[in-house]
CSV table of C-alpha atoms in Angstrom, one decimal:
chain,number,residue,atom,x,y,z
E,133,UNK,CA,68.6,12.7,-40.3
E,134,UNK,CA,69.9,16.3,-39.9
E,135,UNK,CA,67.3,19.0,-39.7
E,136,UNK,CA,68.6,21.5,-42.2
E,137,UNK,CA,66.6,24.3,-40.5
E,138,UNK,CA,69.2,24.1,-37.7
E,139,UNK,CA,71.8,25.3,-40.1
E,140,UNK,CA,70.2,28.8,-40.0
E,141,UNK,CA,71.7,29.6,-36.6
E,142,UNK,CA,75.2,28.2,-37.3
E,143,UNK,CA,76.5,31.2,-39.3
E,144,UNK,CA,75.8,33.2,-36.1
E,145,UNK,CA,76.7,30.6,-33.5
E,146,UNK,CA,80.1,29.6,-35.0
E,147,UNK,CA,81.7,33.2,-35.0
E,148,UNK,CA,80.0,34.0,-31.6
E,149,UNK,CA,81.5,31.0,-29.8
E,150,UNK,CA,84.8,31.4,-31.6
E,151,UNK,CA,85.0,35.0,-30.4
E,152,UNK,CA,84.5,33.9,-26.8
E,153,UNK,CA,87.1,31.2,-27.0
E,154,UNK,CA,89.6,33.5,-28.7
E,155,UNK,CA,89.5,35.7,-25.6
E,156,UNK,CA,91.4,33.0,-23.7
E,157,UNK,CA,94.1,32.5,-26.4
E,158,UNK,CA,95.9,35.8,-26.4
E,159,UNK,CA,99.1,34.3,-25.1
E,160,UNK,CA,99.5,32.0,-28.0
E,161,UNK,CA,99.5,34.1,-31.2
E,162,UNK,CA,99.8,31.1,-33.6
E,163,UNK,CA,96.9,29.3,-31.9
E,164,UNK,CA,94.8,32.4,-32.3
E,165,UNK,CA,95.6,32.7,-36.0
E,166,UNK,CA,94.9,29.0,-36.7
E,167,UNK,CA,91.7,28.9,-34.6
E,168,UNK,CA,90.3,32.1,-36.2
E,169,UNK,CA,91.1,30.9,-39.7
E,170,UNK,CA,89.5,27.5,-39.0
E,171,UNK,CA,86.4,29.1,-37.6
E,172,UNK,CA,86.0,31.3,-40.7
E,173,UNK,CA,86.6,28.4,-43.0
E,174,UNK,CA,83.9,26.3,-41.2
E,175,UNK,CA,81.6,29.4,-41.5
E,176,UNK,CA,82.1,29.4,-45.3
E,177,UNK,CA,81.3,25.7,-45.5
E,178,UNK,CA,78.1,26.1,-43.4
E,179,UNK,CA,77.0,29.2,-45.3
E,180,UNK,CA,77.6,27.4,-48.6
E,181,UNK,CA,75.4,24.5,-47.5
E,182,UNK,CA,72.8,27.0,-46.4
E,183,UNK,CA,72.8,28.7,-49.8
E,184,UNK,CA,72.4,25.4,-51.6
E,185,UNK,CA,69.7,24.2,-49.1
E,186,UNK,CA,67.6,27.3,-49.7
E,187,UNK,CA,68.1,27.0,-53.4
E,188,UNK,CA,66.8,23.4,-53.5
E,189,UNK,CA,64.3,23.4,-50.6
E,190,UNK,CA,63.2,27.0,-50.2
E,191,UNK,CA,63.3,29.4,-47.4
E,192,UNK,CA,64.6,27.9,-44.1
E,193,UNK,CA,63.3,29.1,-40.8
E,194,UNK,CA,64.2,28.4,-37.2
E,195,UNK,CA,62.0,29.3,-34.2
E,196,UNK,CA,64.1,29.6,-31.1
E,197,UNK,CA,62.9,28.4,-27.7
E,198,UNK,CA,59.9,26.5,-29.2
E,199,UNK,CA,57.9,29.8,-29.6
E,200,UNK,CA,56.5,30.0,-33.1
E,201,UNK,CA,56.2,33.2,-35.1
E,202,UNK,CA,55.1,35.8,-34.6
E,203,UNK,CA,55.5,35.4,-30.8
E,204,UNK,CA,59.0,34.0,-30.6
E,205,UNK,CA,62.4,34.8,-32.0
E,206,UNK,CA,62.6,33.6,-35.6
E,207,UNK,CA,65.6,33.3,-37.9
E,208,UNK,CA,64.7,33.2,-41.6
E,209,UNK,CA,67.2,32.4,-44.4
E,210,UNK,CA,65.9,33.3,-47.8
E,211,UNK,CA,68.3,33.3,-50.7
E,212,UNK,CA,69.1,37.0,-50.4
E,213,UNK,CA,70.2,36.7,-46.8
E,214,UNK,CA,72.0,33.4,-47.4
E,215,UNK,CA,74.1,34.8,-50.2
E,216,UNK,CA,75.1,37.8,-48.1
E,217,UNK,CA,76.0,35.5,-45.1
E,218,UNK,CA,78.2,33.4,-47.4
E,219,UNK,CA,79.9,36.5,-48.7
E,220,UNK,CA,80.4,37.7,-45.1
E,221,UNK,CA,82.1,34.5,-44.2
E,222,UNK,CA,84.5,34.7,-47.2
E,223,UNK,CA,85.3,38.3,-46.2
E,224,UNK,CA,86.0,37.3,-42.6
E,225,UNK,CA,88.4,34.6,-43.7
E,226,UNK,CA,90.4,36.8,-46.2
E,227,UNK,CA,90.6,39.7,-43.8
E,228,UNK,CA,92.0,37.4,-41.2
E,229,UNK,CA,94.6,36.1,-43.6
E,230,UNK,CA,95.6,39.6,-44.6
E,231,UNK,CA,95.9,40.6,-40.9
E,232,UNK,CA,98.7,38.1,-40.3
E,233,UNK,CA,101.1,40.4,-42.1
E,234,UNK,CA,99.5,43.8,-41.8
E,235,UNK,CA,97.8,44.4,-38.4
E,236,UNK,CA,100.8,44.0,-36.1
E,237,UNK,CA,101.4,41.6,-33.3
E,238,UNK,CA,100.4,44.1,-30.6
E,239,UNK,CA,97.0,44.5,-32.0
E,240,UNK,CA,96.6,40.8,-32.6
E,241,UNK,CA,97.2,40.1,-28.9
E,242,UNK,CA,94.7,42.8,-27.9
E,243,UNK,CA,91.7,40.6,-28.8
E,244,UNK,CA,91.7,41.6,-32.4
E,245,UNK,CA,90.5,38.2,-33.8
E,246,UNK,CA,87.9,38.0,-31.1
E,247,UNK,CA,86.6,41.4,-32.2
E,248,UNK,CA,86.5,40.3,-35.8
E,249,UNK,CA,84.5,37.2,-35.0
E,250,UNK,CA,82.0,39.2,-32.8
E,251,UNK,CA,81.5,41.5,-35.8
E,252,UNK,CA,80.9,38.6,-38.2
E,253,UNK,CA,78.3,37.2,-35.8
E,254,UNK,CA,76.5,40.5,-35.6
E,255,UNK,CA,76.5,41.0,-39.4
E,256,UNK,CA,75.3,37.4,-40.0
E,257,UNK,CA,72.6,37.8,-37.3
E,258,UNK,CA,71.3,41.0,-38.9
E,259,UNK,CA,71.0,39.2,-42.2
E,260,UNK,CA,69.2,36.2,-40.8
E,261,UNK,CA,66.8,37.6,-38.2
E,262,UNK,CA,63.1,37.7,-39.0
E,263,UNK,CA,62.4,40.2,-36.3
E,264,UNK,CA,63.0,44.0,-36.2
E,265,UNK,CA,63.9,44.1,-32.5
E,266,UNK,CA,66.5,41.4,-32.9
E,267,UNK,CA,67.8,43.2,-35.9
E,268,UNK,CA,68.5,46.0,-33.5
E,269,UNK,CA,70.2,43.6,-31.1
E,270,UNK,CA,72.5,42.2,-33.9
E,271,UNK,CA,73.2,45.8,-35.0
E,272,UNK,CA,74.4,46.6,-31.5
E,273,UNK,CA,76.6,43.5,-31.4
E,274,UNK,CA,78.4,44.4,-34.6
E,275,UNK,CA,78.6,48.0,-33.6
E,276,UNK,CA,80.2,47.2,-30.2
E,277,UNK,CA,82.7,45.0,-32.0
E,278,UNK,CA,83.4,47.8,-34.5
E,279,UNK,CA,83.9,50.3,-31.6
E,280,UNK,CA,86.7,48.0,-30.2
E,281,UNK,CA,88.3,47.5,-33.6
E,282,UNK,CA,88.3,51.2,-34.6
E,283,UNK,CA,90.3,52.2,-31.5
E,284,UNK,CA,92.5,49.2,-31.4
E,285,UNK,CA,96.1,50.5,-31.3
E,286,UNK,CA,95.2,53.9,-29.8
E,287,UNK,CA,96.7,56.2,-32.4
E,288,UNK,CA,95.6,59.8,-32.3
E,289,UNK,CA,93.6,59.7,-35.5
E,290,UNK,CA,91.8,56.5,-34.3
E,291,UNK,CA,90.8,58.1,-31.0
E,292,UNK,CA,89.6,61.3,-32.7
E,293,UNK,CA,87.5,59.5,-35.4
E,294,UNK,CA,86.2,56.9,-33.0
E,295,UNK,CA,84.5,59.6,-30.9
E,296,UNK,CA,82.6,60.8,-33.9
E,297,UNK,CA,81.8,57.2,-35.0
E,298,UNK,CA,80.5,56.1,-31.6
E,299,UNK,CA,78.4,59.2,-30.9
E,300,UNK,CA,76.8,59.1,-34.4
E,301,UNK,CA,76.0,55.4,-34.0
E,302,UNK,CA,74.6,55.9,-30.5
E,303,UNK,CA,72.2,58.5,-32.0
E,304,UNK,CA,71.2,56.2,-34.8
E,305,UNK,CA,70.6,53.3,-32.4
E,306,UNK,CA,68.4,55.5,-30.2
E,307,UNK,CA,66.3,56.5,-33.2
E,308,UNK,CA,66.2,52.8,-34.2
E,309,UNK,CA,64.7,51.9,-30.8
E,310,UNK,CA,62.2,54.8,-31.1
E,311,UNK,CA,61.1,53.6,-34.5
E,312,UNK,CA,60.7,50.1,-33.4
E,313,UNK,CA,58.7,51.2,-30.4
E,314,UNK,CA,56.3,53.3,-32.5
E,315,UNK,CA,55.9,50.4,-34.9
E,316,UNK,CA,55.0,48.0,-32.1
E,317,UNK,CA,52.6,50.5,-30.6
E,318,UNK,CA,50.8,50.8,-33.9
E,319,UNK,CA,50.8,47.2,-35.1
E,320,UNK,CA,51.3,45.1,-31.9
E,321,UNK,CA,54.1,43.0,-33.5
E,322,UNK,CA,57.8,43.3,-34.6
E,323,UNK,CA,58.0,40.1,-36.6
E,324,UNK,CA,58.7,41.4,-40.1
E,325,UNK,CA,56.5,38.8,-41.9
E,326,UNK,CA,53.7,39.6,-39.4
E,327,UNK,CA,54.2,43.3,-39.8
E,328,UNK,CA,53.7,42.9,-43.6
E,329,UNK,CA,50.4,41.1,-43.0
E,330,UNK,CA,49.1,43.5,-40.4
E,331,UNK,CA,50.0,46.6,-42.4
E,332,UNK,CA,48.5,45.0,-45.6
E,333,UNK,CA,45.2,44.3,-43.7
E,334,UNK,CA,44.9,47.7,-42.0
E,335,UNK,CA,46.4,49.8,-44.7
E,336,UNK,CA,49.6,51.9,-44.7
E,337,UNK,CA,48.5,55.0,-42.8
E,338,UNK,CA,50.4,58.2,-42.8
E,339,UNK,CA,51.7,57.4,-39.4
E,340,UNK,CA,53.2,54.1,-40.6
E,341,UNK,CA,54.8,55.9,-43.6
E,342,UNK,CA,56.4,58.3,-41.2
E,343,UNK,CA,57.8,55.4,-39.1
E,344,UNK,CA,59.1,53.9,-42.4
E,345,UNK,CA,60.9,57.2,-43.2
E,346,UNK,CA,62.3,57.2,-39.7
E,347,UNK,CA,63.7,53.7,-40.2
E,348,UNK,CA,65.0,54.8,-43.6
E,349,UNK,CA,66.9,57.6,-41.8
E,350,UNK,CA,68.3,55.1,-39.3
E,351,UNK,CA,69.4,52.5,-41.9
E,352,UNK,CA,70.6,55.4,-44.1
E,353,UNK,CA,72.9,56.6,-41.3
E,354,UNK,CA,74.4,53.1,-41.0
E,355,UNK,CA,74.6,52.6,-44.7
E,356,UNK,CA,76.2,55.9,-45.6
E,357,UNK,CA,73.4,57.5,-47.6
E,358,UNK,CA,73.4,61.3,-48.4
E,359,UNK,CA,73.5,63.5,-46.4
E,360,UNK,CA,74.2,61.0,-43.5
E,361,UNK,CA,77.6,59.7,-44.7
E,362,UNK,CA,79.8,62.4,-43.2
E,363,UNK,CA,81.0,60.1,-40.5
E,364,UNK,CA,82.2,57.4,-42.9
E,365,UNK,CA,85.4,58.8,-44.6
E,366,UNK,CA,87.2,59.6,-41.4
E,367,UNK,CA,86.1,56.5,-39.6
E,368,UNK,CA,87.1,54.1,-42.3
E,369,UNK,CA,90.4,55.9,-42.9
E,370,UNK,CA,91.6,55.9,-39.2
E,371,UNK,CA,92.1,52.2,-38.5
E,372,UNK,CA,94.7,49.9,-40.2
E,373,UNK,CA,93.9,48.6,-43.8
E,374,UNK,CA,92.7,45.2,-42.6
E,375,UNK,CA,90.0,46.8,-40.4
E,376,UNK,CA,89.1,49.3,-43.1
E,377,UNK,CA,88.6,46.4,-45.5
E,378,UNK,CA,86.3,44.7,-43.0
E,379,UNK,CA,84.3,47.8,-42.4
E,380,UNK,CA,84.2,48.9,-46.1
E,381,UNK,CA,83.1,45.4,-47.3
E,382,UNK,CA,80.5,44.8,-44.6
E,383,UNK,CA,79.2,47.6,-42.4
E,384,UNK,CA,77.4,49.9,-45.0
E,385,UNK,CA,76.0,46.7,-46.6
E,386,UNK,CA,74.1,45.8,-43.4
E,387,UNK,CA,72.3,49.2,-43.6
E,388,UNK,CA,71.5,48.6,-47.3
E,389,UNK,CA,70.3,45.1,-46.5
E,390,UNK,CA,67.9,46.5,-43.8
E,391,UNK,CA,66.6,49.1,-46.2
E,392,UNK,CA,66.0,46.4,-48.9
E,393,UNK,CA,64.3,44.1,-46.4
E,394,UNK,CA,61.8,46.5,-44.9
E,395,UNK,CA,61.0,48.4,-48.1
E,396,UNK,CA,60.3,45.2,-50.1
E,397,UNK,CA,58.4,43.4,-47.2
E,398,UNK,CA,56.8,45.9,-44.8
E,399,UNK,CA,56.5,49.5,-46.3
E,400,UNK,CA,55.3,48.5,-49.7
E,401,UNK,CA,51.9,50.3,-49.9
E,402,UNK,CA,53.0,53.9,-50.3
E,403,UNK,CA,55.8,53.5,-52.8
E,404,UNK,CA,55.0,56.8,-54.6
E,405,UNK,CA,56.4,58.6,-51.6
E,406,UNK,CA,58.9,56.4,-49.8
E,407,UNK,CA,60.5,54.8,-52.9
E,408,UNK,CA,60.6,58.1,-54.8
E,409,UNK,CA,62.4,59.6,-51.8
E,410,UNK,CA,64.9,56.8,-51.9
E,411,UNK,CA,65.5,57.4,-55.6
E,412,UNK,CA,66.5,61.0,-55.1
E,413,UNK,CA,68.6,60.2,-52.0
E,414,UNK,CA,70.3,57.5,-54.2
E,415,UNK,CA,71.1,60.1,-56.9
E,416,UNK,CA,72.5,62.6,-54.4
E,417,UNK,CA,74.6,59.8,-52.8
E,418,UNK,CA,76.1,58.8,-56.1
E,419,UNK,CA,76.9,62.5,-57.0
E,420,UNK,CA,78.6,63.3,-53.7
E,421,UNK,CA,80.4,60.0,-53.6
E,422,UNK,CA,81.9,60.7,-57.1
E,423,UNK,CA,82.8,64.2,-56.1
E,424,UNK,CA,84.7,63.0,-53.1
E,425,UNK,CA,86.6,60.3,-55.0
E,426,UNK,CA,87.7,62.9,-57.6
E,427,UNK,CA,88.6,65.6,-55.0
E,428,UNK,CA,91.1,63.6,-53.0
E,429,UNK,CA,94.7,62.5,-53.9
E,430,UNK,CA,94.8,60.2,-51.0
E,431,UNK,CA,94.7,56.5,-52.0
E,432,UNK,CA,92.6,55.3,-49.1
E,433,UNK,CA,90.2,58.3,-49.3
E,434,UNK,CA,89.5,57.6,-53.0
E,435,UNK,CA,88.6,54.0,-52.2
E,436,UNK,CA,86.4,55.1,-49.3
E,437,UNK,CA,84.4,57.6,-51.3
E,438,UNK,CA,83.8,55.0,-53.9
E,439,UNK,CA,81.9,53.0,-51.2
E,440,UNK,CA,79.5,56.0,-51.0
E,441,UNK,CA,79.0,55.9,-54.7
E,442,UNK,CA,78.2,52.2,-54.7
E,443,UNK,CA,75.7,52.7,-51.8
E,444,UNK,CA,73.8,55.1,-54.0
E,445,UNK,CA,73.8,52.8,-57.0
E,446,UNK,CA,72.5,49.9,-54.9
E,447,UNK,CA,69.9,52.1,-53.2
E,448,UNK,CA,68.6,53.2,-56.6
E,449,UNK,CA,68.2,49.6,-57.7
E,450,UNK,CA,66.2,48.8,-54.6
E,451,UNK,CA,64.0,51.9,-54.9
E,452,UNK,CA,63.1,51.4,-58.5
E,453,UNK,CA,61.8,48.0,-57.5
E,454,UNK,CA,61.5,46.2,-60.8
E,455,UNK,CA,62.7,42.6,-61.4
E,456,UNK,CA,65.7,43.8,-63.4
E,457,UNK,CA,66.7,46.5,-60.8
E,458,UNK,CA,66.3,44.2,-57.8
E,459,UNK,CA,68.4,41.5,-59.5
E,460,UNK,CA,70.9,44.2,-60.4
E,461,UNK,CA,71.0,45.5,-56.8
E,462,UNK,CA,71.8,42.0,-55.5
E,463,UNK,CA,74.5,41.4,-58.1
E,464,UNK,CA,76.0,44.8,-57.4
E,465,UNK,CA,75.8,44.4,-53.6
E,466,UNK,CA,77.8,41.1,-53.7
E,467,UNK,CA,80.2,42.5,-56.3
E,468,UNK,CA,80.9,45.6,-54.2
E,469,UNK,CA,81.5,43.5,-51.0
E,470,UNK,CA,84.2,41.5,-52.8
E,471,UNK,CA,85.9,44.2,-54.9
E,472,UNK,CA,86.0,46.7,-52.0
E,473,UNK,CA,87.7,44.1,-49.9
E,474,UNK,CA,90.3,43.7,-52.7
E,475,UNK,CA,90.8,47.4,-53.1
E,476,UNK,CA,91.2,48.2,-49.5
E,477,UNK,CA,93.8,45.5,-49.2
E,478,UNK,CA,95.7,46.6,-52.3
E,479,UNK,CA,95.6,50.3,-51.1
E,480,UNK,CA,96.8,49.2,-47.7
E,481,UNK,CA,99.6,47.2,-49.3
E,482,UNK,CA,100.6,50.2,-51.5
E,483,UNK,CA,100.7,52.5,-48.4
E,484,UNK,CA,102.7,49.9,-46.5
E,485,UNK,CA,105.3,49.6,-49.3
E,486,UNK,CA,105.7,53.4,-49.8
E,487,UNK,CA,105.1,54.8,-46.3
E,488,UNK,CA,102.6,57.3,-47.7
E,489,UNK,CA,99.0,57.5,-48.9
E,490,UNK,CA,99.5,60.6,-51.0
E,491,UNK,CA,99.5,60.1,-54.8
E,492,UNK,CA,101.8,63.1,-55.2
E,493,UNK,CA,104.6,61.2,-53.3
E,494,UNK,CA,104.3,58.0,-55.4
E,495,UNK,CA,105.5,57.0,-58.8
E,496,UNK,CA,107.2,54.3,-60.9
E,497,UNK,CA,106.2,51.4,-58.7
E,498,UNK,CA,105.3,49.2,-61.6
E,499,UNK,CA,109.0,48.3,-62.0
E,500,UNK,CA,109.4,46.9,-58.5
E,501,UNK,CA,105.8,45.7,-57.9
E,502,UNK,CA,104.3,44.7,-61.2
E,503,UNK,CA,101.9,42.2,-59.7
E,504,UNK,CA,100.5,44.7,-57.3
E,505,UNK,CA,100.1,47.2,-60.1
E,506,UNK,CA,98.2,45.0,-62.5
E,507,UNK,CA,96.0,43.6,-59.7
E,508,UNK,CA,95.1,47.2,-58.9
E,509,UNK,CA,94.3,47.9,-62.5
E,510,UNK,CA,92.0,44.8,-62.8
E,511,UNK,CA,90.3,45.9,-59.5
E,512,UNK,CA,89.7,49.4,-60.9
E,513,UNK,CA,88.0,48.3,-64.1
E,514,UNK,CA,86.0,45.7,-62.2
E,515,UNK,CA,84.8,48.4,-59.7
E,516,UNK,CA,83.7,50.6,-62.6
E,517,UNK,CA,81.7,47.8,-64.1
E,518,UNK,CA,83.6,47.3,-67.3
E,519,UNK,CA,82.2,44.2,-69.1
E,520,UNK,CA,82.5,41.3,-68.6
E,521,UNK,CA,83.7,41.9,-65.0
E,522,UNK,CA,81.5,41.5,-61.9
E,523,UNK,CA,80.3,45.1,-61.7
E,524,UNK,CA,78.9,45.2,-65.2
E,525,UNK,CA,75.9,42.9,-64.8
E,526,UNK,CA,74.6,44.6,-61.7
E,527,UNK,CA,74.9,48.1,-62.9
E,528,UNK,CA,73.5,47.3,-66.3
E,529,UNK,CA,70.4,45.6,-64.7
E,530,UNK,CA,69.9,48.5,-62.3
E,531,UNK,CA,70.0,51.0,-65.2
E,532,UNK,CA,67.7,48.8,-67.3
E,533,UNK,CA,65.1,48.8,-64.4
E,534,UNK,CA,65.5,52.5,-64.1
E,535,UNK,CA,64.8,53.1,-67.8
E,536,UNK,CA,61.8,50.8,-67.6
E,537,UNK,CA,60.3,52.9,-64.8
E,538,UNK,CA,60.9,56.2,-66.7
E,539,UNK,CA,63.8,57.3,-64.4
E,540,UNK,CA,65.9,58.3,-67.4
E,541,UNK,CA,68.0,61.1,-65.9
E,542,UNK,CA,69.1,59.1,-62.8
E,543,UNK,CA,69.7,55.9,-64.8
E,544,UNK,CA,72.0,57.9,-67.1
E,545,UNK,CA,73.7,59.3,-64.0
E,546,UNK,CA,74.3,55.7,-62.8
E,547,UNK,CA,75.9,54.8,-66.1
E,548,UNK,CA,78.0,58.0,-66.2
E,549,UNK,CA,79.2,57.4,-62.7
E,550,UNK,CA,80.9,54.3,-64.0
E,551,UNK,CA,83.2,56.4,-66.1
E,552,UNK,CA,83.9,58.8,-63.2
E,553,UNK,CA,84.6,55.9,-60.8
E,554,UNK,CA,87.0,54.4,-63.3
E,555,UNK,CA,88.8,57.7,-63.7
E,556,UNK,CA,89.1,58.2,-59.9
E,557,UNK,CA,90.7,54.8,-59.4
E,558,UNK,CA,92.8,54.8,-62.5
E,559,UNK,CA,94.4,58.0,-61.1
E,560,UNK,CA,95.9,55.8,-58.4
E,561,UNK,CA,97.2,53.4,-61.0
E,562,UNK,CA,98.7,56.1,-63.2
E,563,UNK,CA,100.3,58.2,-60.5
E,564,UNK,CA,101.5,55.4,-58.3
E,565,UNK,CA,102.8,52.9,-60.8
E,566,UNK,CA,103.9,54.9,-63.9
E,567,UNK,CA,106.3,57.8,-64.4
E,568,UNK,CA,109.5,58.2,-62.6
E,569,UNK,CA,110.1,56.4,-59.3
E,570,UNK,CA,110.0,58.8,-56.4
E,571,UNK,CA,111.7,58.7,-53.0
E,572,UNK,CA,109.2,57.8,-50.3
E,573,UNK,CA,109.2,57.9,-46.5
E,574,UNK,CA,110.7,54.8,-44.8
E,575,UNK,CA,108.0,52.2,-45.2
E,576,UNK,CA,107.0,49.5,-42.7
E,577,UNK,CA,107.3,46.7,-45.3
E,578,UNK,CA,109.7,46.4,-48.2
E,579,UNK,CA,108.0,43.4,-49.8
E,580,UNK,CA,104.4,42.6,-50.8
E,581,UNK,CA,104.9,38.9,-50.0
E,582,UNK,CA,102.0,37.7,-47.8
E,583,UNK,CA,99.9,40.8,-48.4
E,584,UNK,CA,98.8,40.1,-51.9
E,585,UNK,CA,97.5,36.6,-51.5
E,586,UNK,CA,94.2,37.5,-49.8
E,587,UNK,CA,93.6,40.4,-52.2
E,588,UNK,CA,94.3,38.0,-55.1
E,589,UNK,CA,91.7,35.6,-53.8
E,590,UNK,CA,89.2,38.5,-53.5
E,591,UNK,CA,90.0,39.6,-57.1
E,592,UNK,CA,89.7,36.0,-58.3
E,593,UNK,CA,86.3,35.6,-56.7
E,594,UNK,CA,85.2,38.9,-58.2
E,595,UNK,CA,86.3,37.8,-61.6
E,596,UNK,CA,84.5,34.5,-61.3
E,597,UNK,CA,81.4,36.2,-60.1
E,598,UNK,CA,81.4,38.3,-63.3
E,599,UNK,CA,82.5,35.7,-65.8
E,600,UNK,CA,80.3,33.0,-64.2
E,601,UNK,CA,77.1,35.0,-64.4
E,602,UNK,CA,75.3,32.1,-66.0
E,603,UNK,CA,76.1,29.9,-63.0
E,604,UNK,CA,75.3,32.5,-60.4
E,605,UNK,CA,72.1,33.9,-62.0
E,606,UNK,CA,69.7,31.2,-60.8
E,607,UNK,CA,70.7,32.0,-57.1
E,608,UNK,CA,70.3,35.7,-57.7
E,609,UNK,CA,67.0,35.3,-59.5
E,610,UNK,CA,65.7,33.2,-56.6
E,611,UNK,CA,66.8,36.0,-54.2
E,612,UNK,CA,65.1,38.7,-56.3
E,613,UNK,CA,61.9,36.6,-56.6
E,614,UNK,CA,61.5,36.5,-52.9
E,615,UNK,CA,62.0,40.2,-52.5
E,616,UNK,CA,59.6,40.9,-55.3
E,617,UNK,CA,57.0,38.5,-54.0
E,618,UNK,CA,57.0,39.0,-50.2
E,619,UNK,CA,54.2,36.5,-49.7
E,620,UNK,CA,56.8,33.7,-50.1
E,621,UNK,CA,58.8,35.0,-47.2
E,622,UNK,CA,55.6,35.6,-45.2
E,623,UNK,CA,54.3,32.0,-45.8
E,624,UNK,CA,57.7,30.5,-44.9
E,625,UNK,CA,57.9,32.4,-41.6
E,626,UNK,CA,54.2,32.2,-40.5
E,627,UNK,CA,53.6,28.7,-41.8
E,628,UNK,CA,53.0,27.1,-38.4
């Protein structure tokens, strides 16, 4: 009989081993593509089994090396982590498929697919680890992979932005280690479940709250929270669209996951300070994200600044910390991972077809590329949360939770941001696809064939996620219940 607990490590192990094996396949391009696609498809299957196992049997844990928690390395898959791991696997597969026609053979042969798989292993590990130090380790794994991907190709803008990206993340990683060290010195443990117990027993002192704020700063840096998002627009704009899609769909979400995990499990005894701080940071993040998306006429920059807006919306849902807002944050997090993947691919396709990212140089494309145009329109209204598409349920529940807690002003801001987000993205649709057709620089591609299929799958999944809310809600409710009742996570991890 198969021990289902062993499935917990497979979403990490499969991309990790695949990444190593892909290093030795650079001479055979077709083999790399097939192997990478197969590894991602297997990852989806394993992650899907894990989601269903957690749904039917509860939280799954795995103690590595035979050392039980809190002394050994523990992986813990609750429904929140499992859903994000499954979404990560889907993103990895679709980005790989998009890369076949967009990334270029030179980059593909420069260990591109290996870098993608290493990044997927790091992201999945960060979601599944039950230990803060090992979260740091997995953060470093995904960051090292992202360092390689952001410079791959060696263009001038990539090299310039990569310096800022690497230096910034080195600083945030150093602060992460310092925060972890302080926390261990105070509590004597880094297992997240055990930390929750120890702090509950001894009380959340002022020192522990300061450490919590330090970790909020660290994860906020990685998640793109105001005022720490300044590195994000340039870093996500510099690489090719496939890499931008991977970064935009995944990297900020790991920071948000870490914030959600530690502030629903560990630092939960001084919410009047920490969570109120998060609420105001969320509001400022939404405001500046919207301003950025409205200020630019560059297609890719508009999509990138909408990442920042979404980060603020999700953070507000987590900070309000009601059943409705936590459910909404989970819905919106998964929605944003899917729809940002679609939008980055569609924006990348648009740029590839026209040879420019400037809206002022585009026009009349609906005649030649009607499918691309209407896909972009559907993505835009889904991003804004227009019912019954996928963004609506999450944003509605987040606002509902905010109103219930008396946060009327910021809840109204969240709802108003939907209209501004819609306007910012519809500007692309109106300027690029309507009006008179304009002469554009010589493009790299004259056909959208092969580029639209992965984006279409992203869009279909996003539509199904919104229209199939009744089917999805039991899984999201279970994920929210674990976050709202940390004793379930604690019992599962420390049961032996």
